Amino acid sequence: MIAKQLLKSATSIGANVREAQNAESKADFIHKMKISLKEAEETDYWLSLCNASNSYPNTNELIDLNAELWRILNSIISKSKQNQKIG
């Protein structure tokens, strides 16, 4: 069950980033990137559950990579909001 939810949330991050690349407007781009960020948050939750369980291998490295991805997405969103106000 956890593995299935993890797979869904983790793959959704990339799918939403891909959609954002073809956004119809800056607001649409930001919206899709925010969805990616939410999926990264959910992925962190599932990875934490995996890490706490004896049934799954250690996920610390994946948690760290996901945190880096979260920071990147957050930066993209922040800069896009700033550019939206300027432009």
Coordinates of N, CA and C in Angstrom, one line a residue:
M1 N 0.8 -1.2 0.0 CA 0.0 0.0 0.0 C 0.9 1.3 0.0
I2 N 1.9 1.3 0.9 CA 2.7 2.5 1.0 C 3.5 2.7 -0.3
A3 N 4.0 1.6 -0.8 CA 4.8 1.6 -2.1 C 4.0 2.1 -3.2
K4 N 2.7 1.7 -3.3 CA 1.9 2.2 -4.4 C 1.6 3.7 -4.3
Q5 N 1.4 4.2 -3.1 CA 1.1 5.6 -2.9 C 2.4 6.4 -3.1
L6 N 3.5 5.9 -2.7 CA 4.8 6.5 -3.0 C 5.1 6.6 -4.5
L7 N 4.8 5.6 -5.2 CA 5.0 5.6 -6.6 C 4.1 6.6 -7.3
K8 N 2.9 6.7 -6.9 CA 1.9 7.7 -7.5 C 2.4 9.1 -7.2
S9 N 2.7 9.4 -5.9 CA 3.1 10.8 -5.6 C 4.4 11.2 -6.3
A10 N 5.4 10.3 -6.2 CA 6.7 10.6 -6.8 C 6.7 10.8 -8.3
T11 N 5.9 10.0 -9.0 CA 5.9 10.2 -10.4 C 5.0 11.4 -10.8
S12 N 4.1 11.7 -10.0 CA 3.3 12.9 -10.2 C 4.1 14.2 -10.2
I13 N 5.2 14.2 -9.5 CA 6.0 15.4 -9.4 C 6.5 15.8 -10.9
G14 N 7.1 14.8 -11.5 CA 7.6 15.0 -12.8 C 6.5 15.2 -13.9
A15 N 5.4 14.6 -13.7 CA 4.3 14.8 -14.7 C 3.8 16.2 -14.6
N16 N 3.7 16.8 -13.4 CA 3.2 18.1 -13.3 C 4.3 19.2 -13.7
V17 N 5.5 18.9 -13.5 CA 6.6 19.7 -14.0 C 6.5 19.8 -15.6
R18 N 6.3 18.6 -16.2 CA 6.2 18.5 -17.6 C 5.0 19.3 -18.1
E19 N 3.9 19.2 -17.4 CA 2.7 20.0 -17.8 C 3.0 21.5 -17.7
A20 N 3.7 21.9 -16.6 CA 4.0 23.3 -16.4 C 4.9 23.8 -17.5
Q21 N 5.7 23.0 -18.1 CA 6.5 23.5 -19.2 C 5.7 23.8 -20.4
N22 N 4.5 23.4 -20.5 CA 3.6 23.7 -21.6 C 2.4 24.5 -21.1
A23 N 2.6 25.3 -20.0 CA 1.5 26.1 -19.4 C 1.0 27.1 -20.4
E24 N -0.2 27.5 -20.3 CA -0.9 28.5 -21.1 C -0.6 29.9 -20.7
S25 N -0.2 30.0 -19.5 CA 0.1 31.4 -18.9 C 1.1 31.2 -17.8
K26 N 1.6 32.4 -17.3 CA 2.5 32.3 -16.1 C 1.8 31.8 -14.9
A27 N 0.5 32.2 -14.7 CA -0.3 31.8 -13.6 C -0.5 30.3 -13.7
D28 N -0.8 29.8 -14.9 CA -0.9 28.3 -15.0 C 0.4 27.6 -14.7
F29 N 1.5 28.1 -15.1 CA 2.8 27.6 -14.8 C 3.0 27.5 -13.3
I30 N 2.7 28.6 -12.6 CA 2.9 28.6 -11.2 C 2.0 27.6 -10.5
H31 N 0.8 27.5 -11.0 CA -0.2 26.6 -10.4 C 0.3 25.1 -10.5
K32 N 0.8 24.8 -11.7 CA 1.2 23.4 -11.9 C 2.5 23.1 -11.1
M33 N 3.4 24.1 -11.0 CA 4.6 23.9 -10.2 C 4.2 23.7 -8.7
K34 N 3.1 24.4 -8.3 CA 2.7 24.3 -6.9 C 2.1 22.9 -6.7
I35 N 1.5 22.3 -7.6 CA 1.0 20.9 -7.5 C 2.2 20.0 -7.4
S36 N 3.2 20.2 -8.2 CA 4.4 19.4 -8.1 C 5.0 19.5 -6.7
L37 N 5.0 20.7 -6.1 CA 5.5 20.9 -4.8 C 4.7 20.1 -3.7
K38 N 3.4 20.2 -3.9 CA 2.5 19.4 -3.0 C 2.8 17.9 -3.1
E39 N 3.0 17.4 -4.3 CA 3.4 16.0 -4.5 C 4.7 15.7 -3.9
A40 N 5.6 16.6 -3.9 CA 6.9 16.4 -3.3 C 6.7 16.3 -1.8
E41 N 5.9 17.1 -1.2 CA 5.5 17.0 0.2 C 4.9 15.6 0.5
E42 N 4.0 15.2 -0.3 CA 3.4 13.9 -0.1 C 4.4 12.8 -0.2
T43 N 5.3 12.9 -1.1 CA 6.3 11.9 -1.3 C 7.2 11.8 -0.1
D44 N 7.5 13.0 0.5 CA 8.3 13.0 1.8 C 7.6 12.2 2.9
Y45 N 6.3 12.4 2.9 CA 5.5 11.7 3.9 C 5.6 10.2 3.7
W46 N 5.4 9.7 2.5 CA 5.5 8.3 2.2 C 6.9 7.7 2.5
L47 N 7.9 8.5 2.1 CA 9.3 8.0 2.3 C 9.6 7.9 3.8
S48 N 9.0 8.9 4.6 CA 9.2 8.8 6.1 C 8.6 7.6 6.6
L49 N 7.4 7.2 6.1 CA 6.7 6.0 6.6 C 7.5 4.8 6.2
C50 N 8.1 4.8 5.0 CA 8.9 3.7 4.6 C 10.1 3.5 5.5
N51 N 10.7 4.7 5.8 CA 11.9 4.7 6.7 C 11.6 4.2 8.1
A52 N 10.4 4.4 8.6 CA 10.1 4.0 9.9 C 9.7 2.5 10.0
S53 N 9.5 1.9 8.8 CA 9.0 0.5 8.7 C 10.2 -0.4 8.5
N54 N 10.1 -1.6 9.1 CA 11.1 -2.6 8.9 C 10.9 -3.3 7.5
S55 N 9.8 -3.1 6.9 CA 9.5 -3.8 5.7 C 10.1 -3.1 4.4
Y56 N 10.6 -1.9 4.6 CA 11.2 -1.2 3.5 C 12.7 -0.9 3.8
P57 N 13.5 -0.8 2.7 CA 14.9 -0.4 2.9 C 15.0 1.0 3.4
N58 N 16.2 1.4 3.9 CA 16.5 2.7 4.4 C 16.2 3.7 3.2
T59 N 15.5 4.8 3.5 CA 15.2 5.8 2.5 C 15.8 7.1 2.7
N60 N 16.8 7.2 3.6 CA 17.3 8.5 3.9 C 17.9 9.3 2.7
E61 N 18.6 8.6 1.8 CA 19.1 9.2 0.6 C 18.0 9.8 -0.2
L62 N 16.9 9.0 -0.4 CA 15.7 9.5 -1.2 C 15.1 10.7 -0.5
I63 N 15.0 10.6 0.8 CA 14.4 11.8 1.5 C 15.3 13.0 1.3
D64 N 16.6 12.9 1.3 CA 17.5 14.0 1.0 C 17.3 14.5 -0.4
L65 N 17.2 13.6 -1.4 CA 17.1 14.0 -2.8 C 15.7 14.7 -3.0
N66 N 14.7 14.2 -2.3 CA 13.4 14.8 -2.4 C 13.4 16.2 -1.8
A67 N 14.1 16.4 -0.7 CA 14.2 17.7 -0.1 C 14.9 18.7 -1.0
E68 N 15.9 18.2 -1.7 CA 16.6 19.1 -2.7 C 15.6 19.5 -3.8
L69 N 14.9 18.5 -4.3 CA 13.9 18.8 -5.3 C 12.8 19.8 -4.8
W70 N 12.4 19.6 -3.5 CA 11.4 20.6 -2.9 C 12.0 22.0 -3.0
R71 N 13.3 22.1 -2.6 CA 13.9 23.5 -2.6 C 14.0 24.0 -4.0
I72 N 14.3 23.2 -5.0 CA 14.3 23.7 -6.4 C 13.0 24.2 -6.8
L73 N 11.9 23.3 -6.6 CA 10.6 23.7 -7.0 C 10.1 25.0 -6.3
N74 N 10.4 25.1 -5.0 CA 10.1 26.3 -4.2 C 10.7 27.5 -4.8
S75 N 12.0 27.4 -5.2 CA 12.7 28.5 -5.8 C 12.1 28.9 -7.1
I76 N 11.8 27.9 -7.9 CA 11.2 28.2 -9.2 C 9.8 29.0 -9.1
I77 N 9.1 28.5 -8.1 CA 7.8 29.2 -7.8 C 8.0 30.6 -7.4
S78 N 8.9 30.8 -6.4 CA 9.1 32.1 -5.9 C 9.6 33.1 -7.0
K79 N 10.5 32.7 -7.8 CA 11.1 33.5 -8.9 C 10.0 33.8 -9.9
S80 N 9.2 32.8 -10.2 CA 8.1 33.0 -11.2 C 7.1 34.0 -10.7
K81 N 6.8 33.9 -9.4 CA 5.9 34.9 -8.8 C 6.4 36.3 -8.9
Q82 N 7.7 36.5 -8.6 CA 8.4 37.8 -8.7 C 8.3 38.3 -10.2
N83 N 8.6 37.4 -11.1 CA 8.6 37.8 -12.5 C 7.2 38.1 -13.0
Q84 N 6.2 37.5 -12.4 CA 4.8 37.7 -12.8 C 4.4 39.1 -12.4
K85 N 4.9 39.6 -11.2 CA 4.6 40.9 -10.8 C 5.3 42.0 -11.6
I86 N 6.5 41.7 -12.0 CA 7.3 42.6 -12.8 C 6.7 42.8 -14.2
G87 N 6.5 41.6 -14.8 CA 6.0 41.5 -16.2 C 4.6 41.7 -16.3

